[in-house]
PDB file of C-alpha atoms in Angstrom:
ATOM      1  CA  UNK G  26     108.364 -30.540-112.265  1.00  0.00           C
ATOM      2  CA  UNK G  27     111.093 -27.914-111.893  1.00  0.00           C
ATOM      3  CA  UNK G  28     114.180 -29.256-110.120  1.00  0.00           C
ATOM      4  CA  UNK G  29     116.837 -27.015-108.556  1.00  0.00           C
ATOM      5  CA  UNK G  30     120.237 -28.232-107.420  1.00  0.00           C
ATOM      6  CA  UNK G  31     122.249 -26.884-104.482  1.00  0.00           C
ATOM      7  CA  UNK G  32     122.505 -23.105-104.641  1.00  0.00           C
ATOM      8  CA  UNK G  33     120.726 -19.784-104.214  1.00  0.00           C
ATOM      9  CA  UNK G  34     118.035 -18.629-106.653  1.00  0.00           C
ATOM     10  CA  UNK G  35     115.998 -15.479-107.241  1.00  0.00           C
ATOM     11  CA  UNK G  36     112.712 -15.360-109.133  1.00  0.00           C
ATOM     12  CA  UNK G  37     111.422 -18.783-108.085  1.00  0.00           C
ATOM     13  CA  UNK G  38     107.612 -18.596-108.056  1.00  0.00           C
ATOM     14  CA  UNK G  39     105.524 -19.392-104.992  1.00  0.00           C
ATOM     15  CA  UNK G  40     104.018 -22.379-106.815  1.00  0.00           C
ATOM     16  CA  UNK G  41     107.425 -23.871-107.626  1.00  0.00           C
ATOM     17  CA  UNK G  42     108.913 -23.213-104.186  1.00  0.00           C
ATOM     18  CA  UNK G  43     105.982 -24.580-102.185  1.00  0.00           C
ATOM     19  CA  UNK G  44     105.766 -27.546-104.566  1.00  0.00           C
ATOM     20  CA  UNK G  45     109.362 -28.349-103.490  1.00  0.00           C
ATOM     21  CA  UNK G  46     111.879 -28.037-106.352  1.00  0.00           C
ATOM     22  CA  UNK G  47     114.682 -29.938-104.565  1.00  0.00           C
ATOM     23  CA  UNK G  48     115.952 -33.174-106.147  1.00  0.00           C
ATOM     24  CA  UNK G  49     114.527 -35.161-103.227  1.00  0.00           C
ATOM     25  CA  UNK G  50     111.596 -34.201-100.951  1.00  0.00           C
ATOM     26  CA  UNK G  51     113.146 -31.531 -98.758  1.00  0.00           C
ATOM     27  CA  UNK G  52     112.725 -30.212 -95.247  1.00  0.00           C
ATOM     28  CA  UNK G  53     111.451 -26.649 -94.836  1.00  0.00           C
ATOM     29  CA  UNK G  54     111.257 -24.732 -91.576  1.00  0.00           C
ATOM     30  CA  UNK G  55     107.474 -25.267 -91.452  1.00  0.00           C
ATOM     31  CA  UNK G  56     107.882 -29.027 -91.830  1.00  0.00           C
ATOM     32  CA  UNK G  57     110.678 -29.045 -89.228  1.00  0.00           C
ATOM     33  CA  UNK G  58     108.369 -27.400 -86.717  1.00  0.00           C
ATOM     34  CA  UNK G  59     105.641 -29.929 -87.485  1.00  0.00           C
ATOM     35  CA  UNK G  60     108.095 -32.753 -86.813  1.00  0.00           C
ATOM     36  CA  UNK G  61     109.267 -31.259 -83.531  1.00  0.00           C
ATOM     37  CA  UNK G  62     105.857 -30.119 -82.258  1.00  0.00           C
ATOM     38  CA  UNK G  63     103.703 -32.969 -83.573  1.00  0.00           C
ATOM     39  CA  UNK G  64     105.049 -35.939 -85.553  1.00  0.00           C
ATOM     40  CA  UNK G  65     106.728 -37.025 -88.801  1.00  0.00           C
ATOM     41  CA  UNK G  66     103.313 -38.149 -90.054  1.00  0.00           C
ATOM     42  CA  UNK G  67     102.033 -34.572 -89.817  1.00  0.00           C
ATOM     43  CA  UNK G  68     105.027 -33.380 -91.842  1.00  0.00           C
ATOM     44  CA  UNK G  69     104.393 -36.086 -94.462  1.00  0.00           C
ATOM     45  CA  UNK G  70     100.758 -35.012 -94.689  1.00  0.00           C
ATOM     46  CA  UNK G  71     101.787 -31.382 -95.286  1.00  0.00           C
ATOM     47  CA  UNK G  72     104.289 -32.183 -98.039  1.00  0.00           C
ATOM     48  CA  UNK G  73     102.966 -31.829-101.626  1.00  0.00           C
ATOM     49  CA  UNK G  74     105.270 -34.456-103.121  1.00  0.00           C
ATOM     50  CA  UNK G  75     104.842 -37.069-100.403  1.00  0.00           C
ATOM     51  CA  UNK G  76     101.109 -36.866 -99.783  1.00  0.00           C
ATOM     52  CA  UNK G  77      99.176 -37.728-102.982  1.00  0.00           C
ATOM     53  CA  UNK G  78      96.046 -36.094-101.528  1.00  0.00           C
ATOM     54  CA  UNK G  79      97.769 -32.827-100.613  1.00  0.00           C
ATOM     55  CA  UNK G  80      95.915 -29.668-101.607  1.00  0.00           C
ATOM     56  CA  UNK G  81      96.965 -26.040-101.291  1.00  0.00           C
ATOM     57  CA  UNK G  82      94.805 -24.112 -98.846  1.00  0.00           C
ATOM     58  CA  UNK G  83      93.845 -20.462 -99.035  1.00  0.00           C
ATOM     59  CA  UNK G  84      92.717 -18.715 -95.888  1.00  0.00           C
ATOM     60  CA  UNK G  85      91.349 -15.234 -95.276  1.00  0.00           C
ATOM     61  CA  UNK G  86      93.344 -15.258 -92.046  1.00  0.00           C
ATOM     62  CA  UNK G  87      96.615 -15.020 -93.978  1.00  0.00           C
ATOM     63  CA  UNK G  88      95.499 -12.640 -96.738  1.00  0.00           C
ATOM     64  CA  UNK G  89      96.661  -9.453 -95.001  1.00  0.00           C
ATOM     65  CA  UNK G  90     100.016 -11.041 -94.240  1.00  0.00           C
ATOM     66  CA  UNK G  91     100.517 -12.192 -97.839  1.00  0.00           C
ATOM     67  CA  UNK G  92      99.549  -8.803 -99.234  1.00  0.00           C
ATOM     68  CA  UNK G  93     101.779  -6.989 -96.741  1.00  0.00           C
ATOM     69  CA  UNK G  94     104.679  -9.203 -97.831  1.00  0.00           C
ATOM     70  CA  UNK G  95     104.080  -8.164-101.426  1.00  0.00           C
ATOM     71  CA  UNK G  96     103.830  -4.468-100.554  1.00  0.00           C
ATOM     72  CA  UNK G  97     106.790  -4.368 -98.169  1.00  0.00           C
ATOM     73  CA  UNK G  98     109.174  -6.705-100.002  1.00  0.00           C
ATOM     74  CA  UNK G  99     108.173  -5.855-103.553  1.00  0.00           C
ATOM     75  CA  UNK G 100     108.007  -9.554-104.408  1.00  0.00           C
ATOM     76  CA  UNK G 101     105.601 -12.441-104.116  1.00  0.00           C
ATOM     77  CA  UNK G 102     101.957 -12.928-104.977  1.00  0.00           C
ATOM     78  CA  UNK G 103     100.061  -9.759-105.860  1.00  0.00           C
ATOM     79  CA  UNK G 104      96.810  -8.547-104.304  1.00  0.00           C
ATOM     80  CA  UNK G 105      93.730  -6.855-105.708  1.00  0.00           C
ATOM     81  CA  UNK G 106      90.685  -5.013-104.366  1.00  0.00           C
ATOM     82  CA  UNK G 107      87.258  -6.673-104.592  1.00  0.00           C
ATOM     83  CA  UNK G 108      84.925  -4.383-106.612  1.00  0.00           C
ATOM     84  CA  UNK G 109      82.651  -2.671-104.121  1.00  0.00           C
ATOM     85  CA  UNK G 110      79.575  -3.125-106.307  1.00  0.00           C
ATOM     86  CA  UNK G 111      79.896  -6.897-105.760  1.00  0.00           C
ATOM     87  CA  UNK G 112      79.725  -6.624-101.968  1.00  0.00           C
ATOM     88  CA  UNK G 113      76.552  -7.056 -99.947  1.00  0.00           C
ATOM     89  CA  UNK G 114      74.582  -4.125 -98.536  1.00  0.00           C
ATOM     90  CA  UNK G 115      76.485  -4.550 -95.256  1.00  0.00           C
ATOM     91  CA  UNK G 116      79.853  -4.494 -97.044  1.00  0.00           C
ATOM     92  CA  UNK G 117      80.439  -8.227 -96.658  1.00  0.00           C
ATOM     93  CA  UNK G 118      81.875 -10.305 -99.487  1.00  0.00           C
ATOM     94  CA  UNK G 119      79.085 -12.866 -99.134  1.00  0.00           C
ATOM     95  CA  UNK G 120      77.172 -12.359-102.371  1.00  0.00           C
ATOM     96  CA  UNK G 121      77.416 -14.965-105.124  1.00  0.00           C
ATOM     97  CA  UNK G 122      79.040 -12.418-107.423  1.00  0.00           C
ATOM     98  CA  UNK G 123      81.669 -11.556-104.815  1.00  0.00           C
ATOM     99  CA  UNK G 124      82.388 -15.205-104.028  1.00  0.00           C
ATOM    100  CA  UNK G 125      82.783 -16.039-107.729  1.00  0.00           C
ATOM    101  CA  UNK G 126      85.080 -13.047-108.240  1.00  0.00           C
ATOM    102  CA  UNK G 127      87.197 -14.029-105.208  1.00  0.00           C
ATOM    103  CA  UNK G 128      87.480 -17.623-106.437  1.00  0.00           C
ATOM    104  CA  UNK G 129      88.637 -16.416-109.867  1.00  0.00           C
ATOM    105  CA  UNK G 130      91.183 -14.085-108.254  1.00  0.00           C
ATOM    106  CA  UNK G 131      92.644 -16.875-106.122  1.00  0.00           C
ATOM    107  CA  UNK G 132      92.736 -19.178-109.149  1.00  0.00           C
ATOM    108  CA  UNK G 133      94.830 -16.501-110.887  1.00  0.00           C
ATOM    109  CA  UNK G 134      97.255 -16.342-107.942  1.00  0.00           C
ATOM    110  CA  UNK G 135      95.929 -13.052-106.579  1.00  0.00           C
ATOM    111  CA  UNK G 136      95.024 -12.254-102.975  1.00  0.00           C
ATOM    112  CA  UNK G 137      91.554 -10.633-102.850  1.00  0.00           C
ATOM    113  CA  UNK G 138      91.077  -7.826-100.325  1.00  0.00           C
ATOM    114  CA  UNK G 139      88.456  -5.205 -99.609  1.00  0.00           C
ATOM    115  CA  UNK G 140      89.258  -1.636-100.651  1.00  0.00           C
ATOM    116  CA  UNK G 141      89.865  -0.542 -97.050  1.00  0.00           C
ATOM    117  CA  UNK G 142      92.283  -3.440 -96.581  1.00  0.00           C
ATOM    118  CA  UNK G 143      94.225  -2.395 -99.681  1.00  0.00           C
ATOM    119  CA  UNK G 144      94.451   1.094 -98.203  1.00  0.00           C
ATOM    120  CA  UNK G 145      95.623  -0.431 -94.910  1.00  0.00           C
ATOM    121  CA  UNK G 146      98.386  -2.325 -96.718  1.00  0.00           C
ATOM    122  CA  UNK G 147      99.580   0.926 -98.271  1.00  0.00           C
ATOM    123  CA  UNK G 148      99.783   2.581 -94.857  1.00  0.00           C
ATOM    124  CA  UNK G 149     101.663  -0.416 -93.474  1.00  0.00           C
ATOM    125  CA  UNK G 150     104.164  -0.238 -96.327  1.00  0.00           C
ATOM    126  CA  UNK G 151     104.907   3.430 -95.728  1.00  0.00           C
ATOM    127  CA  UNK G 152     105.181   2.900 -91.967  1.00  0.00           C
ATOM    128  CA  UNK G 153     107.549  -0.059 -92.098  1.00  0.00           C
ATOM    129  CA  UNK G 154     109.856   1.504 -94.680  1.00  0.00           C
ATOM    130  CA  UNK G 155     109.926   4.736 -92.679  1.00  0.00           C
ATOM    131  CA  UNK G 156     110.818   2.947 -89.452  1.00  0.00           C
ATOM    132  CA  UNK G 157     113.434   0.761 -91.142  1.00  0.00           C
ATOM    133  CA  UNK G 158     114.995   3.848 -92.724  1.00  0.00           C
ATOM    134  CA  UNK G 159     115.499   5.260 -89.227  1.00  0.00           C
ATOM    135  CA  UNK G 160     117.500   2.094 -88.449  1.00  0.00           C
ATOM    136  CA  UNK G 161     119.498   2.326 -91.713  1.00  0.00           C
ATOM    137  CA  UNK G 162     117.820  -0.858 -93.015  1.00  0.00           C
ATOM    138  CA  UNK G 163     116.877  -1.041 -96.695  1.00  0.00           C
ATOM    139  CA  UNK G 164     114.895  -3.873 -98.258  1.00  0.00           C
ATOM    140  CA  UNK G 165     115.885  -4.021-101.928  1.00  0.00           C
ATOM    141  CA  UNK G 166     112.979  -5.580-103.892  1.00  0.00           C
ATOM    142  CA  UNK G 167     115.479  -7.145-106.291  1.00  0.00           C
ATOM    143  CA  UNK G 168     116.902  -9.111-103.357  1.00  0.00           C
ATOM    144  CA  UNK G 169     113.561 -10.336-101.996  1.00  0.00           C
ATOM    145  CA  UNK G 170     112.342 -13.947-101.858  1.00  0.00           C
ATOM    146  CA  UNK G 171     115.591 -15.787-102.448  1.00  0.00           C
ATOM    147  CA  UNK G 172     115.363 -19.586-102.499  1.00  0.00           C
ATOM    148  CA  UNK G 173     118.133 -21.796-101.099  1.00  0.00           C
ATOM    149  CA  UNK G 174     118.407 -25.505-101.924  1.00  0.00           C
ATOM    150  CA  UNK G 175     120.969 -27.725-100.186  1.00  0.00           C
ATOM    151  CA  UNK G 176     121.665 -30.975 -98.387  1.00  0.00           C
ATOM    152  CA  UNK G 177     122.947 -31.213 -94.806  1.00  0.00           C
ATOM    153  CA  UNK G 178     124.159 -34.540 -93.445  1.00  0.00           C
ATOM    154  CA  UNK G 179     122.127 -36.488 -95.960  1.00  0.00           C
ATOM    155  CA  UNK G 180     119.005 -34.415 -95.351  1.00  0.00           C
ATOM    156  CA  UNK G 181     117.644 -32.390 -98.305  1.00  0.00           C
ATOM    157  CA  UNK G 182     116.639 -28.896 -97.146  1.00  0.00           C
ATOM    158  CA  UNK G 183     115.160 -25.747 -98.610  1.00  0.00           C
ATOM    159  CA  UNK G 184     114.488 -22.207 -97.368  1.00  0.00           C
ATOM    160  CA  UNK G 185     112.971 -19.020 -98.750  1.00  0.00           C
ATOM    161  CA  UNK G 186     114.420 -15.752 -97.432  1.00  0.00           C
ATOM    162  CA  UNK G 187     112.089 -12.757 -97.446  1.00  0.00           C
ATOM    163  CA  UNK G 188     115.029 -10.440 -98.098  1.00  0.00           C
ATOM    164  CA  UNK G 189     118.632 -11.349 -98.819  1.00  0.00           C
ATOM    165  CA  UNK G 190     120.722  -8.143 -98.925  1.00  0.00           C
ATOM    166  CA  UNK G 191     123.829  -7.979-101.056  1.00  0.00           C
ATOM    167  CA  UNK G 192     126.996  -8.424 -98.994  1.00  0.00           C
ATOM    168  CA  UNK G 193     127.789 -11.137 -96.454  1.00  0.00           C
ATOM    169  CA  UNK G 194     128.083  -8.561 -93.660  1.00  0.00           C
ATOM    170  CA  UNK G 195     124.354  -7.862 -94.001  1.00  0.00           C
ATOM    171  CA  UNK G 196     121.810 -10.016 -92.130  1.00  0.00           C
ATOM    172  CA  UNK G 197     118.953 -11.741 -93.915  1.00  0.00           C
ATOM    173  CA  UNK G 198     115.440 -10.620 -92.981  1.00  0.00           C
ATOM    174  CA  UNK G 199     112.095 -12.290 -92.425  1.00  0.00           C
ATOM    175  CA  UNK G 200     108.952 -10.128 -92.334  1.00  0.00           C
ATOM    176  CA  UNK G 201     106.000 -11.053 -90.115  1.00  0.00           C
ATOM    177  CA  UNK G 202     102.705  -9.323 -89.407  1.00  0.00           C
ATOM    178  CA  UNK G 203     101.325  -9.543 -85.890  1.00  0.00           C
ATOM    179  CA  UNK G 204      98.720  -8.063 -83.579  1.00  0.00           C
ATOM    180  CA  UNK G 205     101.311  -6.784 -81.105  1.00  0.00           C
ATOM    181  CA  UNK G 206     104.916  -5.980 -82.032  1.00  0.00           C
ATOM    182  CA  UNK G 207     106.220  -4.931 -78.628  1.00  0.00           C
ATOM    183  CA  UNK G 208     109.556  -6.679 -77.884  1.00  0.00           C
ATOM    184  CA  UNK G 209     108.047  -8.859 -75.145  1.00  0.00           C
ATOM    185  CA  UNK G 210     105.255 -10.085 -77.409  1.00  0.00           C
ATOM    186  CA  UNK G 211     107.749 -10.729 -80.209  1.00  0.00           C
ATOM    187  CA  UNK G 212     109.745 -12.887 -77.786  1.00  0.00           C
ATOM    188  CA  UNK G 213     106.588 -14.881 -76.966  1.00  0.00           C
ATOM    189  CA  UNK G 214     105.821 -15.249 -80.684  1.00  0.00           C
ATOM    190  CA  UNK G 215     109.296 -16.708 -81.235  1.00  0.00           C
ATOM    191  CA  UNK G 216     108.620 -19.275 -78.499  1.00  0.00           C
ATOM    192  CA  UNK G 217     105.001 -20.046 -79.427  1.00  0.00           C
ATOM    193  CA  UNK G 218     105.513 -20.421 -83.168  1.00  0.00           C
ATOM    194  CA  UNK G 219     109.001 -21.895 -83.229  1.00  0.00           C
ATOM    195  CA  UNK G 220     110.573 -18.945 -84.999  1.00  0.00           C
ATOM    196  CA  UNK G 221     113.868 -19.822 -83.333  1.00  0.00           C
ATOM    197  CA  UNK G 222     113.835 -23.099 -85.293  1.00  0.00           C
ATOM    198  CA  UNK G 223     113.048 -21.147 -88.452  1.00  0.00           C
ATOM    199  CA  UNK G 224     116.041 -18.862 -87.887  1.00  0.00           C
ATOM    200  CA  UNK G 225     118.412 -21.781 -87.287  1.00  0.00           C
ATOM    201  CA  UNK G 226     117.068 -23.654 -90.313  1.00  0.00           C
ATOM    202  CA  UNK G 227     117.515 -20.628 -92.581  1.00  0.00           C
ATOM    203  CA  UNK G 228     121.069 -19.967 -91.440  1.00  0.00           C
ATOM    204  CA  UNK G 229     122.112 -23.629 -91.708  1.00  0.00           C
ATOM    205  CA  UNK G 230     120.529 -23.950 -95.151  1.00  0.00           C
ATOM    206  CA  UNK G 231     122.202 -20.750 -96.342  1.00  0.00           C
ATOM    207  CA  UNK G 232     125.579 -22.001 -95.121  1.00  0.00           C
ATOM    208  CA  UNK G 233     125.133 -25.316 -96.930  1.00  0.00           C
ATOM    209  CA  UNK G 234     123.928 -23.649-100.148  1.00  0.00           C
ATOM    210  CA  UNK G 235     126.440 -20.781-100.380  1.00  0.00           C
ATOM    211  CA  UNK G 236     129.105 -21.236 -97.701  1.00  0.00           C
ATOM    212  CA  UNK G 237     128.055 -17.935 -96.138  1.00  0.00           C
ATOM    213  CA  UNK G 238     127.707 -17.231 -92.431  1.00  0.00           C
ATOM    214  CA  UNK G 239     125.217 -14.455 -91.802  1.00  0.00           C
ATOM    215  CA  UNK G 240     123.009 -13.049 -89.086  1.00  0.00           C
ATOM    216  CA  UNK G 241     119.236 -13.360 -89.154  1.00  0.00           C
ATOM    217  CA  UNK G 242     116.603 -10.835 -88.109  1.00  0.00           C
ATOM    218  CA  UNK G 243     112.820 -10.754 -87.895  1.00  0.00           C
ATOM    219  CA  UNK G 244     110.848  -7.636 -88.800  1.00  0.00           C
ATOM    220  CA  UNK G 245     107.533  -7.679 -86.918  1.00  0.00           C
ATOM    221  CA  UNK G 246     104.807  -5.209 -87.897  1.00  0.00           C
ATOM    222  CA  UNK G 247     101.412  -4.692 -86.316  1.00  0.00           C
ATOM    223  CA  UNK G 248      98.341  -5.152 -88.524  1.00  0.00           C
ATOM    224  CA  UNK G 249      96.416  -2.339 -86.815  1.00  0.00           C
ATOM    225  CA  UNK G 250      97.167   1.349 -86.290  1.00  0.00           C
ATOM    226  CA  UNK G 251      99.719   2.655 -85.523  1.00  0.00           C
ATOM    227  CA  UNK G 252     101.282  -0.282 -87.475  1.00  0.00           C
ATOM    228  CA  UNK G 253     104.362  -0.149 -85.296  1.00  0.00           C
ATOM    229  CA  UNK G 254     107.520  -2.078 -86.167  1.00  0.00           C
ATOM    230  CA  UNK G 255     110.002  -4.077 -84.097  1.00  0.00           C
ATOM    231  CA  UNK G 256     113.216  -5.666 -85.422  1.00  0.00           C
ATOM    232  CA  UNK G 257     114.347  -8.744 -83.495  1.00  0.00           C
ATOM    233  CA  UNK G 258     117.599 -10.717 -83.545  1.00  0.00           C
ATOM    234  CA  UNK G 259     117.969 -13.864 -81.452  1.00  0.00           C
ATOM    235  CA  UNK G 260     120.596 -13.992 -78.718  1.00  0.00           C
ATOM    236  CA  UNK G 261     123.467 -16.388 -79.598  1.00  0.00           C
ATOM    237  CA  UNK G 262     122.450 -18.722 -76.742  1.00  0.00           C
ATOM    238  CA  UNK G 263     118.891 -18.972 -78.112  1.00  0.00           C
ATOM    239  CA  UNK G 264     120.260 -19.651 -81.582  1.00  0.00           C
ATOM    240  CA  UNK G 265     122.583 -22.365 -80.264  1.00  0.00           C
ATOM    241  CA  UNK G 266     119.619 -24.127 -78.650  1.00  0.00           C
ATOM    242  CA  UNK G 267     117.566 -23.734 -81.831  1.00  0.00           C
ATOM    243  CA  UNK G 268     120.344 -25.382 -83.831  1.00  0.00           C
ATOM    244  CA  UNK G 269     120.069 -28.442 -81.594  1.00  0.00           C
ATOM    245  CA  UNK G 270     116.348 -28.589 -82.388  1.00  0.00           C
ATOM    246  CA  UNK G 271     116.799 -28.249 -86.143  1.00  0.00           C
ATOM    247  CA  UNK G 272     119.540 -30.893 -86.161  1.00  0.00           C
ATOM    248  CA  UNK G 273     117.086 -33.291 -84.530  1.00  0.00           C
ATOM    249  CA  UNK G 274     114.428 -32.421 -87.126  1.00  0.00           C
ATOM    250  CA  UNK G 275     116.920 -33.066 -89.948  1.00  0.00           C
ATOM    251  CA  UNK G 276     117.896 -36.431 -88.459  1.00  0.00           C
ATOM    252  CA  UNK G 277     114.244 -37.466 -88.266  1.00  0.00           C
ATOM    253  CA  UNK G 278     113.454 -36.247 -91.800  1.00  0.00           C
ATOM    254  CA  UNK G 279     116.463 -38.034 -93.310  1.00  0.00           C
ATOM    255  CA  UNK G 280     115.560 -41.246 -91.492  1.00  0.00           C
ATOM    256  CA  UNK G 281     111.953 -41.105 -92.672  1.00  0.00           C
ATOM    257  CA  UNK G 282     112.939 -40.296 -96.268  1.00  0.00           C
ATOM    258  CA  UNK G 283     115.329 -43.253 -96.353  1.00  0.00           C
ATOM    259  CA  UNK G 284     112.992 -45.719 -94.638  1.00  0.00           C
ATOM    260  CA  UNK G 285     109.693 -44.570 -96.082  1.00  0.00           C
ATOM    261  CA  UNK G 286     108.217 -44.842 -92.570  1.00  0.00           C
ATOM    262  CA  UNK G 287     106.506 -41.748 -91.150  1.00  0.00           C
ATOM    263  CA  UNK G 288     105.322 -42.460 -87.594  1.00  0.00           C
ATOM    264  CA  UNK G 289     102.646 -40.472 -85.822  1.00  0.00           C
ATOM    265  CA  UNK G 290     102.250 -40.216 -82.063  1.00  0.00           C
ATOM    266  CA  UNK G 291     103.630 -43.060 -79.976  1.00  0.00           C
ATOM    267  CA  UNK G 292     101.119 -45.894 -79.515  1.00  0.00           C
ATOM    268  CA  UNK G 293      99.724 -46.683 -76.070  1.00  0.00           C
ATOM    269  CA  UNK G 294      98.049 -44.824 -73.228  1.00  0.00           C
ATOM    270  CA  UNK G 295      99.790 -41.583 -72.311  1.00  0.00           C
ATOM    271  CA  UNK G 296      99.666 -40.661 -68.618  1.00  0.00           C
ATOM    272  CA  UNK G 297      99.503 -36.881 -68.523  1.00  0.00           C
ATOM    273  CA  UNK G 298     100.357 -34.815 -65.469  1.00  0.00           C
ATOM    274  CA  UNK G 299      99.325 -31.182 -65.173  1.00  0.00           C
ATOM    275  CA  UNK G 300     101.667 -28.291 -64.389  1.00  0.00           C
ATOM    276  CA  UNK G 301     102.098 -27.150 -60.802  1.00  0.00           C
ATOM    277  CA  UNK G 302     100.481 -23.742 -61.398  1.00  0.00           C
ATOM    278  CA  UNK G 303      97.275 -25.493 -62.537  1.00  0.00           C
ATOM    279  CA  UNK G 304      97.003 -27.375 -59.240  1.00  0.00           C
ATOM    280  CA  UNK G 305      97.973 -24.279 -57.238  1.00  0.00           C
ATOM    281  CA  UNK G 306      95.122 -22.294 -58.759  1.00  0.00           C
ATOM    282  CA  UNK G 307      92.581 -24.809 -57.417  1.00  0.00           C
ATOM    283  CA  UNK G 308      94.279 -25.029 -54.021  1.00  0.00           C
ATOM    284  CA  UNK G 309      94.127 -21.221 -53.700  1.00  0.00           C
ATOM    285  CA  UNK G 310      90.404 -21.280 -54.469  1.00  0.00           C
ATOM    286  CA  UNK G 311      89.865 -24.155 -52.034  1.00  0.00           C
ATOM    287  CA  UNK G 312      91.728 -22.248 -49.310  1.00  0.00           C
ATOM    288  CA  UNK G 313      89.748 -19.047 -49.926  1.00  0.00           C
ATOM    289  CA  UNK G 314      86.424 -20.887 -49.754  1.00  0.00           C
ATOM    290  CA  UNK G 315      87.509 -22.671 -46.560  1.00  0.00           C
ATOM    291  CA  UNK G 316      88.409 -19.361 -44.951  1.00  0.00           C
ATOM    292  CA  UNK G 317      85.015 -17.919 -45.959  1.00  0.00           C
ATOM    293  CA  UNK G 318      83.264 -20.899 -44.335  1.00  0.00           C
ATOM    294  CA  UNK G 319      85.236 -20.444 -41.112  1.00  0.00           C
ATOM    295  CA  UNK G 320      84.543 -16.717 -40.942  1.00  0.00           C
ATOM    296  CA  UNK G 321      80.814 -16.761 -41.829  1.00  0.00           C
ATOM    297  CA  UNK G 322      79.670 -20.251 -40.829  1.00  0.00           C
ATOM    298  CA  UNK G 323      78.275 -21.249 -44.219  1.00  0.00           C
ATOM    299  CA  UNK G 324      79.478 -22.102 -47.697  1.00  0.00           C
ATOM    300  CA  UNK G 325      80.097 -19.294 -50.166  1.00  0.00           C
ATOM    301  CA  UNK G 326      77.630 -21.052 -52.486  1.00  0.00           C
ATOM    302  CA  UNK G 327      74.850 -20.479 -49.920  1.00  0.00           C
ATOM    303  CA  UNK G 328      75.584 -16.753 -50.027  1.00  0.00           C
ATOM    304  CA  UNK G 329      75.451 -16.803 -53.828  1.00  0.00           C
ATOM    305  CA  UNK G 330      72.050 -18.499 -53.720  1.00  0.00           C
ATOM    306  CA  UNK G 331      70.747 -15.827 -51.351  1.00  0.00           C
ATOM    307  CA  UNK G 332      72.019 -13.040 -53.621  1.00  0.00           C
ATOM    308  CA  UNK G 333      70.265 -14.620 -56.604  1.00  0.00           C
ATOM    309  CA  UNK G 334      67.016 -15.430 -54.779  1.00  0.00           C
ATOM    310  CA  UNK G 335      63.890 -13.506 -55.906  1.00  0.00           C
ATOM    311  CA  UNK G 336      63.252 -12.740 -52.233  1.00  0.00           C
ATOM    312  CA  UNK G 337      66.481 -10.789 -52.011  1.00  0.00           C
ATOM    313  CA  UNK G 338      65.347  -8.495 -54.813  1.00  0.00           C
ATOM    314  CA  UNK G 339      61.926  -8.095 -53.267  1.00  0.00           C
ATOM    315  CA  UNK G 340      63.481  -6.988 -50.003  1.00  0.00           C
ATOM    316  CA  UNK G 341      65.359  -4.128 -51.663  1.00  0.00           C
TER     317      UNK G 341
END
């Protein structure tokens, strides 16, 4: 197993990074979000060095994103088009020949795509670089996929920066594909997927590995035409709150590493209340049906039965 000490590294393969090259099992942003959103046990299960039954998973859902990373950043796993003569008559990759070819490609570390998807990736690459050029942002392929290894307060940590520009005045960048890259949707994605925790984790890990203080930005790009792009930087207040979250995740990880105990959900019966808006929605319906009954002298369900009765159609 490759082991990397505290520092910043370029050229670390996906296999080595995701296998965790830190001296001790380290916390990544993905594992931190599992701890905060679910439990330490879920993080243990997702860690290749802790869980002896861990297996890497490939998913078609993430293929476009992986390929777009390669095309846009100029680094990472490569992608390849599935030969069209292996596809079914309907264009689906469901023939035995296609499935065998796809399995071989994945085994070789390649992301298999259909020819039209490869063309789509090319359009995305041109679009994102064009839009970033308008903002005076350049993603140097030689500075893509930098790996940071460090320890913070007794907690081993690691991070992988999509692009790490030369010069401490430059922010680091993380590229994400999405269905909708409008600023409001990007804000919701940050909340829903814990990208604020990712940003705080990356910046804290970078500081511990290099001593540098930098800014952090997300580049969101849509996966469908017109493949629009939105660059997002978190407000300082949001980043301050995210740093509280990541500190808690580090405390939990360090405690679990030292104790060897990885708890799941708290034992016992959990009494769950529902949010006010959920109750209000029913009360509004109840009120509307009550008003209908007062106005027409019968339940709205009776009216529905009459509308659906065969006699009502016969009378028309």
